[in-house]
Amino acid sequence: MTSNPIKLGIVGVGKIVRDQHLPAVAKDGNYQLTAAASRHGKVDGIANYPSIEAMLASEPSLEAVSLCMPPQFRYDAARTALEARKHVFLEKPPGATVSEVEHLKALADRNGVSLFASWHSRYAPAVEAARAFLASARLTSAAINWKEDVRRWHPNQEWIWEPGGFGVFDPGINALSIATHILPAMFISSAVLDFPENRAAPVAAHVAFRTSTGLPVTMELDWLQTGPQSWDIVAETDKGRMVLSGGGAKLAVDGRMIHDEPEAEYPMLYKRFAEIIRAGTSDVDLAPLQHVADAFMLGKRNVVEAFFD
């Protein structure tokens, strides 16, 4: 336990907060969870408020907030917190647009507080080992395959299908957060986005990148995967075929497992948030969000059969 734990409030009490944020904070001596704000959910044992404004007005000693509402609503809450000189943890994706988050970065600097874009998949246990392997090898090509079942992971969450909800890029941005950390700089050259005829966000995406040196990287996203779920990045190199699987949990080279440890993404995120608060810095990498924006800008819209009628 630190001598002066950071007084923390959480905004948006939903599934991700209950599954990940609350357990991580409870085990981290850097924090004292003081309050929560949510229209629908509550956290037992602390003060609960209907809005971030009410929480900040009633809890002036709060030092930091974690914002866990859908990205379409995150900018206003983040601006409110930063202008109140609170440190801010942004769930992924950090905002609905790149320009929103750029402005939040400037606000954090202006108010002398820390802003954290929390790309949780970067903290998966085998990601750093994959990065080190690729740094020691010559890459020839790479493929990202991120395929899961939205009905399993996001039941009854209609906001993900609305403009700004990202659709299949909600999980896909996790893949991009890893890829932009371990692969060379890359740029989208083409994309096809599959939009269900009754939805405003894509359910699948087929994206072609090239690296700064012209190497090909493909990305296949699918949100209607049945059976086993696929969260893999495959890289062909002069030192063998690298497979980073399980969303960054396992690393194999030419079929030989070289890294496999239990997942601890959210505890690592909160550790990092405390580090930047105490160092007086921010950590806001916009590369994954920029790639999503580029995919929507360059992508060809392909209308597919409706579902969830």
mmCIF file with all atom_site columns, C-alpha atoms in Angstrom, residues 50-266:
data_model
loop_
_atom_site.group_PDB
_atom_site.id
_atom_site.type_symbol
_atom_site.label_atom_id
_atom_site.label_alt_id
_atom_site.label_comp_id
_atom_site.label_asym_id
_atom_site.label_entity_id
_atom_site.label_seq_id
_atom_site.pdbx_PDB_ins_code
_atom_site.Cartn_x
_atom_site.Cartn_y
_atom_site.Cartn_z
_atom_site.occupancy
_atom_site.B_iso_or_equiv
_atom_site.pdbx_formal_charge
_atom_site.auth_seq_id
_atom_site.auth_comp_id
_atom_site.auth_asym_id
_atom_site.auth_atom_id
_atom_site.pdbx_PDB_model_num
ATOM 1   C CA . PRO A 1 50  ? -25.953 10.046  -11.533 1.00 0.00 ? 50  PRO A CA 1
ATOM 2   C CA . SER A 1 51  ? -23.342 12.030  -13.490 1.00 0.00 ? 51  SER A CA 1
ATOM 3   C CA . ILE A 1 52  ? -19.681 12.989  -13.498 1.00 0.00 ? 52  ILE A CA 1
ATOM 4   C CA . GLU A 1 53  ? -20.679 16.591  -12.781 1.00 0.00 ? 53  GLU A CA 1
ATOM 5   C CA . ALA A 1 54  ? -22.511 15.557  -9.621  1.00 0.00 ? 54  ALA A CA 1
ATOM 6   C CA . MET A 1 55  ? -19.620 13.358  -8.566  1.00 0.00 ? 55  MET A CA 1
ATOM 7   C CA . LEU A 1 56  ? -17.001 16.064  -9.011  1.00 0.00 ? 56  LEU A CA 1
ATOM 8   C CA . ALA A 1 57  ? -19.151 18.643  -7.227  1.00 0.00 ? 57  ALA A CA 1
ATOM 9   C CA . SER A 1 58  ? -19.670 16.357  -4.231  1.00 0.00 ? 58  SER A CA 1
ATOM 10  C CA . GLU A 1 59  ? -16.187 14.795  -4.099  1.00 0.00 ? 59  GLU A CA 1
ATOM 11  C CA . PRO A 1 60  ? -13.663 17.660  -4.371  1.00 0.00 ? 60  PRO A CA 1
ATOM 12  C CA . SER A 1 61  ? -10.862 15.466  -3.012  1.00 0.00 ? 61  SER A CA 1
ATOM 13  C CA . LEU A 1 62  ? -10.991 13.140  -6.031  1.00 0.00 ? 62  LEU A CA 1
ATOM 14  C CA . GLU A 1 63  ? -7.678  13.154  -7.880  1.00 0.00 ? 63  GLU A CA 1
ATOM 15  C CA . ALA A 1 64  ? -8.374  10.916  -10.862 1.00 0.00 ? 64  ALA A CA 1
ATOM 16  C CA . VAL A 1 65  ? -11.243 9.411   -12.856 1.00 0.00 ? 65  VAL A CA 1
ATOM 17  C CA . SER A 1 66  ? -11.580 6.379   -15.100 1.00 0.00 ? 66  SER A CA 1
ATOM 18  C CA . LEU A 1 67  ? -14.002 6.945   -17.968 1.00 0.00 ? 67  LEU A CA 1
ATOM 19  C CA . CYS A 1 68  ? -15.706 3.743   -19.098 1.00 0.00 ? 68  CYS A CA 1
ATOM 20  C CA . MET A 1 69  ? -18.776 4.934   -20.997 1.00 0.00 ? 69  MET A CA 1
ATOM 21  C CA . PRO A 1 70  ? -19.173 4.388   -24.780 1.00 0.00 ? 70  PRO A CA 1
ATOM 22  C CA . PRO A 1 71  ? -16.713 6.442   -26.874 1.00 0.00 ? 71  PRO A CA 1
ATOM 23  C CA . GLN A 1 72  ? -19.443 8.681   -28.320 1.00 0.00 ? 72  GLN A CA 1
ATOM 24  C CA . PHE A 1 73  ? -19.929 10.217  -24.858 1.00 0.00 ? 73  PHE A CA 1
ATOM 25  C CA . ARG A 1 74  ? -16.384 10.181  -23.545 1.00 0.00 ? 74  ARG A CA 1
ATOM 26  C CA . TYR A 1 75  ? -15.118 13.546  -24.779 1.00 0.00 ? 75  TYR A CA 1
ATOM 27  C CA . ASP A 1 76  ? -17.519 15.680  -22.747 1.00 0.00 ? 76  ASP A CA 1
ATOM 28  C CA . ALA A 1 77  ? -16.825 13.710  -19.579 1.00 0.00 ? 77  ALA A CA 1
ATOM 29  C CA . ALA A 1 78  ? -13.067 13.848  -20.126 1.00 0.00 ? 78  ALA A CA 1
ATOM 30  C CA . ARG A 1 79  ? -13.152 17.589  -20.781 1.00 0.00 ? 79  ARG A CA 1
ATOM 31  C CA . THR A 1 80  ? -15.173 18.131  -17.603 1.00 0.00 ? 80  THR A CA 1
ATOM 32  C CA . ALA A 1 81  ? -12.665 16.128  -15.548 1.00 0.00 ? 81  ALA A CA 1
ATOM 33  C CA . LEU A 1 82  ? -9.575  17.723  -17.080 1.00 0.00 ? 82  LEU A CA 1
ATOM 34  C CA . GLU A 1 83  ? -10.941 21.219  -16.579 1.00 0.00 ? 83  GLU A CA 1
ATOM 35  C CA . ALA A 1 84  ? -11.512 20.257  -12.935 1.00 0.00 ? 84  ALA A CA 1
ATOM 36  C CA . ARG A 1 85  ? -7.817  19.278  -12.869 1.00 0.00 ? 85  ARG A CA 1
ATOM 37  C CA . LYS A 1 86  ? -8.367  15.561  -12.437 1.00 0.00 ? 86  LYS A CA 1
ATOM 38  C CA . HIS A 1 87  ? -6.138  12.917  -14.005 1.00 0.00 ? 87  HIS A CA 1
ATOM 39  C CA . VAL A 1 88  ? -8.063  10.914  -16.618 1.00 0.00 ? 88  VAL A CA 1
ATOM 40  C CA . PHE A 1 89  ? -7.953  7.247   -17.638 1.00 0.00 ? 89  PHE A CA 1
ATOM 41  C CA . LEU A 1 90  ? -9.681  6.658   -20.982 1.00 0.00 ? 90  LEU A CA 1
ATOM 42  C CA . GLU A 1 91  ? -11.045 3.187   -21.735 1.00 0.00 ? 91  GLU A CA 1
ATOM 43  C CA . LYS A 1 92  ? -10.381 2.091   -25.282 1.00 0.00 ? 92  LYS A CA 1
ATOM 44  C CA . PRO A 1 93  ? -11.034 3.494   -27.786 1.00 0.00 ? 93  PRO A CA 1
ATOM 45  C CA . PRO A 1 94  ? -10.044 6.821   -26.199 1.00 0.00 ? 94  PRO A CA 1
ATOM 46  C CA . GLY A 1 95  ? -12.651 8.777   -28.147 1.00 0.00 ? 95  GLY A CA 1
ATOM 47  C CA . ALA A 1 96  ? -15.021 8.737   -31.080 1.00 0.00 ? 96  ALA A CA 1
ATOM 48  C CA . THR A 1 97  ? -12.648 10.817  -33.238 1.00 0.00 ? 97  THR A CA 1
ATOM 49  C CA . VAL A 1 98  ? -8.938  11.567  -33.446 1.00 0.00 ? 98  VAL A CA 1
ATOM 50  C CA . SER A 1 99  ? -9.520  15.316  -33.145 1.00 0.00 ? 99  SER A CA 1
ATOM 51  C CA . GLU A 1 100 ? -11.407 14.890  -29.852 1.00 0.00 ? 100 GLU A CA 1
ATOM 52  C CA . VAL A 1 101 ? -8.498  13.094  -28.245 1.00 0.00 ? 101 VAL A CA 1
ATOM 53  C CA . GLU A 1 102 ? -5.976  15.567  -29.645 1.00 0.00 ? 102 GLU A CA 1
ATOM 54  C CA . HIS A 1 103 ? -7.915  18.315  -27.893 1.00 0.00 ? 103 HIS A CA 1
ATOM 55  C CA . LEU A 1 104 ? -8.010  16.333  -24.656 1.00 0.00 ? 104 LEU A CA 1
ATOM 56  C CA . LYS A 1 105 ? -4.213  15.993  -24.817 1.00 0.00 ? 105 LYS A CA 1
ATOM 57  C CA . ALA A 1 106 ? -3.906  19.756  -25.049 1.00 0.00 ? 106 ALA A CA 1
ATOM 58  C CA . LEU A 1 107 ? -6.355  20.237  -22.174 1.00 0.00 ? 107 LEU A CA 1
ATOM 59  C CA . ALA A 1 108 ? -4.396  17.847  -19.963 1.00 0.00 ? 108 ALA A CA 1
ATOM 60  C CA . ASP A 1 109 ? -1.173  19.735  -20.668 1.00 0.00 ? 109 ASP A CA 1
ATOM 61  C CA . ARG A 1 110 ? -2.838  23.084  -20.038 1.00 0.00 ? 110 ARG A CA 1
ATOM 62  C CA . ASN A 1 111 ? -4.252  21.965  -16.694 1.00 0.00 ? 111 ASN A CA 1
ATOM 63  C CA . GLY A 1 112 ? -1.146  20.145  -15.498 1.00 0.00 ? 112 GLY A CA 1
ATOM 64  C CA . VAL A 1 113 ? -2.758  16.710  -15.206 1.00 0.00 ? 113 VAL A CA 1
ATOM 65  C CA . SER A 1 114 ? -2.162  13.287  -16.751 1.00 0.00 ? 114 SER A CA 1
ATOM 66  C CA . LEU A 1 115 ? -4.158  11.713  -19.577 1.00 0.00 ? 115 LEU A CA 1
ATOM 67  C CA . PHE A 1 116 ? -3.922  7.979   -20.305 1.00 0.00 ? 116 PHE A CA 1
ATOM 68  C CA . ALA A 1 117 ? -5.192  6.212   -23.429 1.00 0.00 ? 117 ALA A CA 1
ATOM 69  C CA . SER A 1 118 ? -5.429  2.686   -22.058 1.00 0.00 ? 118 SER A CA 1
ATOM 70  C CA . TRP A 1 119 ? -4.750  0.233   -24.876 1.00 0.00 ? 119 TRP A CA 1
ATOM 71  C CA . HIS A 1 120 ? -5.262  -2.848  -22.695 1.00 0.00 ? 120 HIS A CA 1
ATOM 72  C CA . SER A 1 121 ? -4.204  -5.430  -25.298 1.00 0.00 ? 121 SER A CA 1
ATOM 73  C CA . ARG A 1 122 ? -0.709  -3.914  -25.404 1.00 0.00 ? 122 ARG A CA 1
ATOM 74  C CA . TYR A 1 123 ? -0.325  -5.160  -21.854 1.00 0.00 ? 123 TYR A CA 1
ATOM 75  C CA . ALA A 1 124 ? -1.115  -8.776  -22.723 1.00 0.00 ? 124 ALA A CA 1
ATOM 76  C CA . PRO A 1 125 ? 1.670   -11.015 -21.378 1.00 0.00 ? 125 PRO A CA 1
ATOM 77  C CA . ALA A 1 126 ? 3.396   -12.022 -24.633 1.00 0.00 ? 126 ALA A CA 1
ATOM 78  C CA . VAL A 1 127 ? 3.287   -8.669  -26.459 1.00 0.00 ? 127 VAL A CA 1
ATOM 79  C CA . GLU A 1 128 ? 6.678   -7.406  -25.271 1.00 0.00 ? 128 GLU A CA 1
ATOM 80  C CA . ALA A 1 129 ? 8.278   -10.754 -26.128 1.00 0.00 ? 129 ALA A CA 1
ATOM 81  C CA . ALA A 1 130 ? 6.798   -10.513 -29.630 1.00 0.00 ? 130 ALA A CA 1
ATOM 82  C CA . ARG A 1 131 ? 8.099   -6.983  -29.985 1.00 0.00 ? 131 ARG A CA 1
ATOM 83  C CA . ALA A 1 132 ? 11.584  -8.085  -28.950 1.00 0.00 ? 132 ALA A CA 1
ATOM 84  C CA . PHE A 1 133 ? 11.528  -11.031 -31.367 1.00 0.00 ? 133 PHE A CA 1
ATOM 85  C CA . LEU A 1 134 ? 10.504  -8.846  -34.319 1.00 0.00 ? 134 LEU A CA 1
ATOM 86  C CA . ALA A 1 135 ? 13.150  -6.272  -33.427 1.00 0.00 ? 135 ALA A CA 1
ATOM 87  C CA . SER A 1 136 ? 15.759  -9.023  -33.816 1.00 0.00 ? 136 SER A CA 1
ATOM 88  C CA . ALA A 1 137 ? 14.387  -10.417 -37.097 1.00 0.00 ? 137 ALA A CA 1
ATOM 89  C CA . ARG A 1 138 ? 13.764  -9.288  -40.676 1.00 0.00 ? 138 ARG A CA 1
ATOM 90  C CA . LEU A 1 139 ? 10.040  -9.072  -41.349 1.00 0.00 ? 139 LEU A CA 1
ATOM 91  C CA . THR A 1 140 ? 8.713   -10.120 -44.772 1.00 0.00 ? 140 THR A CA 1
ATOM 92  C CA . SER A 1 141 ? 4.938   -9.990  -44.215 1.00 0.00 ? 141 SER A CA 1
ATOM 93  C CA . ALA A 1 142 ? 2.304   -10.030 -41.491 1.00 0.00 ? 142 ALA A CA 1
ATOM 94  C CA . ALA A 1 143 ? -1.362  -10.905 -41.086 1.00 0.00 ? 143 ALA A CA 1
ATOM 95  C CA . ILE A 1 144 ? -3.834  -9.857  -38.392 1.00 0.00 ? 144 ILE A CA 1
ATOM 96  C CA . ASN A 1 145 ? -6.822  -12.146 -37.814 1.00 0.00 ? 145 ASN A CA 1
ATOM 97  C CA . TRP A 1 146 ? -9.259  -10.932 -35.154 1.00 0.00 ? 146 TRP A CA 1
ATOM 98  C CA . LYS A 1 147 ? -12.524 -12.867 -35.268 1.00 0.00 ? 147 LYS A CA 1
ATOM 99  C CA . GLU A 1 148 ? -15.037 -13.154 -32.435 1.00 0.00 ? 148 GLU A CA 1
ATOM 100 C CA . ASP A 1 149 ? -18.757 -13.397 -31.767 1.00 0.00 ? 149 ASP A CA 1
ATOM 101 C CA . VAL A 1 150 ? -20.386 -10.070 -30.889 1.00 0.00 ? 150 VAL A CA 1
ATOM 102 C CA . ARG A 1 151 ? -23.404 -11.949 -29.531 1.00 0.00 ? 151 ARG A CA 1
ATOM 103 C CA . ARG A 1 152 ? -21.159 -13.500 -26.888 1.00 0.00 ? 152 ARG A CA 1
ATOM 104 C CA . TRP A 1 153 ? -19.054 -10.486 -25.927 1.00 0.00 ? 153 TRP A CA 1
ATOM 105 C CA . HIS A 1 154 ? -21.449 -7.548  -26.389 1.00 0.00 ? 154 HIS A CA 1
ATOM 106 C CA . PRO A 1 155 ? -25.000 -8.796  -25.825 1.00 0.00 ? 155 PRO A CA 1
ATOM 107 C CA . ASN A 1 156 ? -27.689 -6.102  -26.070 1.00 0.00 ? 156 ASN A CA 1
ATOM 108 C CA . GLN A 1 157 ? -25.166 -3.272  -26.485 1.00 0.00 ? 157 GLN A CA 1
ATOM 109 C CA . GLU A 1 158 ? -26.807 -1.265  -29.245 1.00 0.00 ? 158 GLU A CA 1
ATOM 110 C CA . TRP A 1 159 ? -24.402 1.659   -28.984 1.00 0.00 ? 159 TRP A CA 1
ATOM 111 C CA . ILE A 1 160 ? -21.716 -0.326  -30.819 1.00 0.00 ? 160 ILE A CA 1
ATOM 112 C CA . TRP A 1 161 ? -23.870 -0.289  -33.970 1.00 0.00 ? 161 TRP A CA 1
ATOM 113 C CA . GLU A 1 162 ? -24.499 3.462   -33.900 1.00 0.00 ? 162 GLU A CA 1
ATOM 114 C CA . PRO A 1 163 ? -22.301 6.053   -35.636 1.00 0.00 ? 163 PRO A CA 1
ATOM 115 C CA . GLY A 1 164 ? -19.180 6.409   -33.516 1.00 0.00 ? 164 GLY A CA 1
ATOM 116 C CA . GLY A 1 165 ? -19.664 2.954   -32.001 1.00 0.00 ? 165 GLY A CA 1
ATOM 117 C CA . PHE A 1 166 ? -16.946 1.432   -34.234 1.00 0.00 ? 166 PHE A CA 1
ATOM 118 C CA . GLY A 1 167 ? -18.736 -1.858  -34.958 1.00 0.00 ? 167 GLY A CA 1
ATOM 119 C CA . VAL A 1 168 ? -16.186 -4.604  -35.559 1.00 0.00 ? 168 VAL A CA 1
ATOM 120 C CA . PHE A 1 169 ? -13.397 -2.085  -35.009 1.00 0.00 ? 169 PHE A CA 1
ATOM 121 C CA . ASP A 1 170 ? -14.299 -2.087  -31.299 1.00 0.00 ? 170 ASP A CA 1
ATOM 122 C CA . PRO A 1 171 ? -12.401 -5.390  -30.914 1.00 0.00 ? 171 PRO A CA 1
ATOM 123 C CA . GLY A 1 172 ? -10.330 -4.683  -34.023 1.00 0.00 ? 172 GLY A CA 1
ATOM 124 C CA . ILE A 1 173 ? -8.711  -1.670  -32.396 1.00 0.00 ? 173 ILE A CA 1
ATOM 125 C CA . ASN A 1 174 ? -7.269  -4.079  -29.822 1.00 0.00 ? 174 ASN A CA 1
ATOM 126 C CA . ALA A 1 175 ? -5.453  -5.821  -32.660 1.00 0.00 ? 175 ALA A CA 1
ATOM 127 C CA . LEU A 1 176 ? -4.279  -2.474  -33.989 1.00 0.00 ? 176 LEU A CA 1
ATOM 128 C CA . SER A 1 177 ? -3.036  -1.431  -30.556 1.00 0.00 ? 177 SER A CA 1
ATOM 129 C CA . ILE A 1 178 ? -0.741  -4.469  -30.566 1.00 0.00 ? 178 ILE A CA 1
ATOM 130 C CA . ALA A 1 179 ? 0.225   -4.218  -34.234 1.00 0.00 ? 179 ALA A CA 1
ATOM 131 C CA . THR A 1 180 ? 1.243   -0.563  -33.946 1.00 0.00 ? 180 THR A CA 1
ATOM 132 C CA . HIS A 1 181 ? 3.400   -1.491  -30.953 1.00 0.00 ? 181 HIS A CA 1
ATOM 133 C CA . ILE A 1 182 ? 5.264   -4.465  -32.446 1.00 0.00 ? 182 ILE A CA 1
ATOM 134 C CA . LEU A 1 183 ? 5.283   -3.900  -36.233 1.00 0.00 ? 183 LEU A CA 1
ATOM 135 C CA . PRO A 1 184 ? 7.009   -1.202  -38.297 1.00 0.00 ? 184 PRO A CA 1
ATOM 136 C CA . ALA A 1 185 ? 5.035   1.910   -39.195 1.00 0.00 ? 185 ALA A CA 1
ATOM 137 C CA . MET A 1 186 ? 2.258   0.944   -41.593 1.00 0.00 ? 186 MET A CA 1
ATOM 138 C CA . PHE A 1 187 ? -0.408  2.654   -43.675 1.00 0.00 ? 187 PHE A CA 1
ATOM 139 C CA . ILE A 1 188 ? -3.745  1.513   -45.051 1.00 0.00 ? 188 ILE A CA 1
ATOM 140 C CA . SER A 1 189 ? -3.771  1.076   -48.822 1.00 0.00 ? 189 SER A CA 1
ATOM 141 C CA . SER A 1 190 ? -7.293  -0.344  -49.214 1.00 0.00 ? 190 SER A CA 1
ATOM 142 C CA . ALA A 1 191 ? -10.239 -1.595  -47.161 1.00 0.00 ? 191 ALA A CA 1
ATOM 143 C CA . VAL A 1 192 ? -13.658 -3.181  -47.602 1.00 0.00 ? 192 VAL A CA 1
ATOM 144 C CA . LEU A 1 193 ? -16.114 -2.725  -44.734 1.00 0.00 ? 193 LEU A CA 1
ATOM 145 C CA . ASP A 1 194 ? -19.162 -4.997  -44.469 1.00 0.00 ? 194 ASP A CA 1
ATOM 146 C CA . PHE A 1 195 ? -22.181 -3.095  -43.139 1.00 0.00 ? 195 PHE A CA 1
ATOM 147 C CA . PRO A 1 196 ? -25.329 -5.046  -42.259 1.00 0.00 ? 196 PRO A CA 1
ATOM 148 C CA . GLU A 1 197 ? -28.233 -3.415  -44.067 1.00 0.00 ? 197 GLU A CA 1
ATOM 149 C CA . ASN A 1 198 ? -29.889 -2.656  -40.720 1.00 0.00 ? 198 ASN A CA 1
ATOM 150 C CA . ARG A 1 199 ? -26.826 -1.279  -38.909 1.00 0.00 ? 199 ARG A CA 1
ATOM 151 C CA . ALA A 1 200 ? -24.733 1.915   -39.087 1.00 0.00 ? 200 ALA A CA 1
ATOM 152 C CA . ALA A 1 201 ? -21.396 0.255   -38.228 1.00 0.00 ? 201 ALA A CA 1
ATOM 153 C CA . PRO A 1 202 ? -19.504 -2.615  -39.893 1.00 0.00 ? 202 PRO A CA 1
ATOM 154 C CA . VAL A 1 203 ? -19.679 -6.229  -38.802 1.00 0.00 ? 203 VAL A CA 1
ATOM 155 C CA . ALA A 1 204 ? -16.544 -7.252  -40.743 1.00 0.00 ? 204 ALA A CA 1
ATOM 156 C CA . ALA A 1 205 ? -13.552 -5.569  -42.368 1.00 0.00 ? 205 ALA A CA 1
ATOM 157 C CA . HIS A 1 206 ? -10.881 -6.601  -44.833 1.00 0.00 ? 206 HIS A CA 1
ATOM 158 C CA . VAL A 1 207 ? -7.910  -4.226  -44.732 1.00 0.00 ? 207 VAL A CA 1
ATOM 159 C CA . ALA A 1 208 ? -4.613  -4.089  -46.627 1.00 0.00 ? 208 ALA A CA 1
ATOM 160 C CA . PHE A 1 209 ? -1.655  -2.181  -45.190 1.00 0.00 ? 209 PHE A CA 1
ATOM 161 C CA . ARG A 1 210 ? 1.855   -1.566  -46.387 1.00 0.00 ? 210 ARG A CA 1
ATOM 162 C CA . THR A 1 211 ? 4.747   -0.784  -44.081 1.00 0.00 ? 211 THR A CA 1
ATOM 163 C CA . SER A 1 212 ? 6.982   2.218   -44.585 1.00 0.00 ? 212 SER A CA 1
ATOM 164 C CA . THR A 1 213 ? 9.322   -0.087  -46.547 1.00 0.00 ? 213 THR A CA 1
ATOM 165 C CA . GLY A 1 214 ? 6.535   -1.579  -48.673 1.00 0.00 ? 214 GLY A CA 1
ATOM 166 C CA . LEU A 1 215 ? 5.955   -4.890  -46.891 1.00 0.00 ? 215 LEU A CA 1
ATOM 167 C CA . PRO A 1 216 ? 2.380   -6.252  -46.936 1.00 0.00 ? 216 PRO A CA 1
ATOM 168 C CA . VAL A 1 217 ? 0.230   -6.522  -43.816 1.00 0.00 ? 217 VAL A CA 1
ATOM 169 C CA . THR A 1 218 ? -3.346  -7.789  -44.035 1.00 0.00 ? 218 THR A CA 1
ATOM 170 C CA . MET A 1 219 ? -6.102  -7.558  -41.453 1.00 0.00 ? 219 MET A CA 1
ATOM 171 C CA . GLU A 1 220 ? -9.292  -9.636  -41.325 1.00 0.00 ? 220 GLU A CA 1
ATOM 172 C CA . LEU A 1 221 ? -11.929 -8.650  -38.774 1.00 0.00 ? 221 LEU A CA 1
ATOM 173 C CA . ASP A 1 222 ? -15.145 -10.615 -38.289 1.00 0.00 ? 222 ASP A CA 1
ATOM 174 C CA . TRP A 1 223 ? -17.749 -10.134 -35.575 1.00 0.00 ? 223 TRP A CA 1
ATOM 175 C CA . LEU A 1 224 ? -19.871 -13.188 -36.349 1.00 0.00 ? 224 LEU A CA 1
ATOM 176 C CA . GLN A 1 225 ? -17.289 -15.868 -35.639 1.00 0.00 ? 225 GLN A CA 1
ATOM 177 C CA . THR A 1 226 ? -18.786 -19.037 -34.160 1.00 0.00 ? 226 THR A CA 1
ATOM 178 C CA . GLY A 1 227 ? -16.876 -21.728 -32.311 1.00 0.00 ? 227 GLY A CA 1
ATOM 179 C CA . PRO A 1 228 ? -13.307 -20.914 -31.250 1.00 0.00 ? 228 PRO A CA 1
ATOM 180 C CA . GLN A 1 229 ? -12.490 -17.216 -31.223 1.00 0.00 ? 229 GLN A CA 1
ATOM 181 C CA . SER A 1 230 ? -9.405  -15.958 -33.088 1.00 0.00 ? 230 SER A CA 1
ATOM 182 C CA . TRP A 1 231 ? -7.153  -13.153 -31.882 1.00 0.00 ? 231 TRP A CA 1
ATOM 183 C CA . ASP A 1 232 ? -3.895  -13.735 -33.768 1.00 0.00 ? 232 ASP A CA 1
ATOM 184 C CA . ILE A 1 233 ? -1.059  -11.781 -35.357 1.00 0.00 ? 233 ILE A CA 1
ATOM 185 C CA . VAL A 1 234 ? 1.182   -13.834 -37.654 1.00 0.00 ? 234 VAL A CA 1
ATOM 186 C CA . ALA A 1 235 ? 4.547   -12.544 -38.914 1.00 0.00 ? 235 ALA A CA 1
ATOM 187 C CA . GLU A 1 236 ? 6.790   -14.184 -41.481 1.00 0.00 ? 236 GLU A CA 1
ATOM 188 C CA . THR A 1 237 ? 10.453  -13.459 -40.754 1.00 0.00 ? 237 THR A CA 1
ATOM 189 C CA . ASP A 1 238 ? 13.951  -14.673 -41.555 1.00 0.00 ? 238 ASP A CA 1
ATOM 190 C CA . LYS A 1 239 ? 13.990  -16.284 -38.109 1.00 0.00 ? 239 LYS A CA 1
ATOM 191 C CA . GLY A 1 240 ? 10.783  -18.217 -38.573 1.00 0.00 ? 240 GLY A CA 1
ATOM 192 C CA . ARG A 1 241 ? 7.011   -17.844 -38.456 1.00 0.00 ? 241 ARG A CA 1
ATOM 193 C CA . MET A 1 242 ? 5.906   -15.926 -35.384 1.00 0.00 ? 242 MET A CA 1
ATOM 194 C CA . VAL A 1 243 ? 2.367   -16.418 -34.071 1.00 0.00 ? 243 VAL A CA 1
ATOM 195 C CA . LEU A 1 244 ? 1.096   -14.117 -31.333 1.00 0.00 ? 244 LEU A CA 1
ATOM 196 C CA . SER A 1 245 ? -2.213  -15.696 -30.304 1.00 0.00 ? 245 SER A CA 1
ATOM 197 C CA . GLY A 1 246 ? -4.923  -15.427 -27.685 1.00 0.00 ? 246 GLY A CA 1
ATOM 198 C CA . GLY A 1 247 ? -5.060  -11.652 -28.012 1.00 0.00 ? 247 GLY A CA 1
ATOM 199 C CA . GLY A 1 248 ? -1.393  -11.368 -27.087 1.00 0.00 ? 248 GLY A CA 1
ATOM 200 C CA . ALA A 1 249 ? -1.308  -14.051 -24.409 1.00 0.00 ? 249 ALA A CA 1
ATOM 201 C CA . LYS A 1 250 ? 0.831   -16.643 -26.192 1.00 0.00 ? 250 LYS A CA 1
ATOM 202 C CA . LEU A 1 251 ? 3.871   -16.446 -28.481 1.00 0.00 ? 251 LEU A CA 1
ATOM 203 C CA . ALA A 1 252 ? 5.166   -19.250 -30.687 1.00 0.00 ? 252 ALA A CA 1
ATOM 204 C CA . VAL A 1 253 ? 7.895   -19.355 -33.340 1.00 0.00 ? 253 VAL A CA 1
ATOM 205 C CA . ASP A 1 254 ? 7.746   -22.153 -35.931 1.00 0.00 ? 254 ASP A CA 1
ATOM 206 C CA . GLY A 1 255 ? 5.267   -23.967 -33.712 1.00 0.00 ? 255 GLY A CA 1
ATOM 207 C CA . ARG A 1 256 ? 7.421   -23.823 -30.570 1.00 0.00 ? 256 ARG A CA 1
ATOM 208 C CA . MET A 1 257 ? 5.769   -22.046 -27.652 1.00 0.00 ? 257 MET A CA 1
ATOM 209 C CA . ILE A 1 258 ? 8.190   -19.535 -26.175 1.00 0.00 ? 258 ILE A CA 1
ATOM 210 C CA . HIS A 1 259 ? 5.907   -17.376 -24.016 1.00 0.00 ? 259 HIS A CA 1
ATOM 211 C CA . ASP A 1 260 ? 2.671   -18.258 -22.227 1.00 0.00 ? 260 ASP A CA 1
ATOM 212 C CA . GLU A 1 261 ? 1.670   -16.492 -19.014 1.00 0.00 ? 261 GLU A CA 1
ATOM 213 C CA . PRO A 1 262 ? -1.638  -15.635 -17.303 1.00 0.00 ? 262 PRO A CA 1
ATOM 214 C CA . GLU A 1 263 ? -3.418  -12.476 -18.475 1.00 0.00 ? 263 GLU A CA 1
ATOM 215 C CA . ALA A 1 264 ? -3.020  -9.386  -16.270 1.00 0.00 ? 264 ALA A CA 1
ATOM 216 C CA . GLU A 1 265 ? -3.882  -6.528  -18.609 1.00 0.00 ? 265 GLU A CA 1
ATOM 217 C CA . TYR A 1 266 ? -5.977  -4.289  -16.379 1.00 0.00 ? 266 TYR A CA 1
#
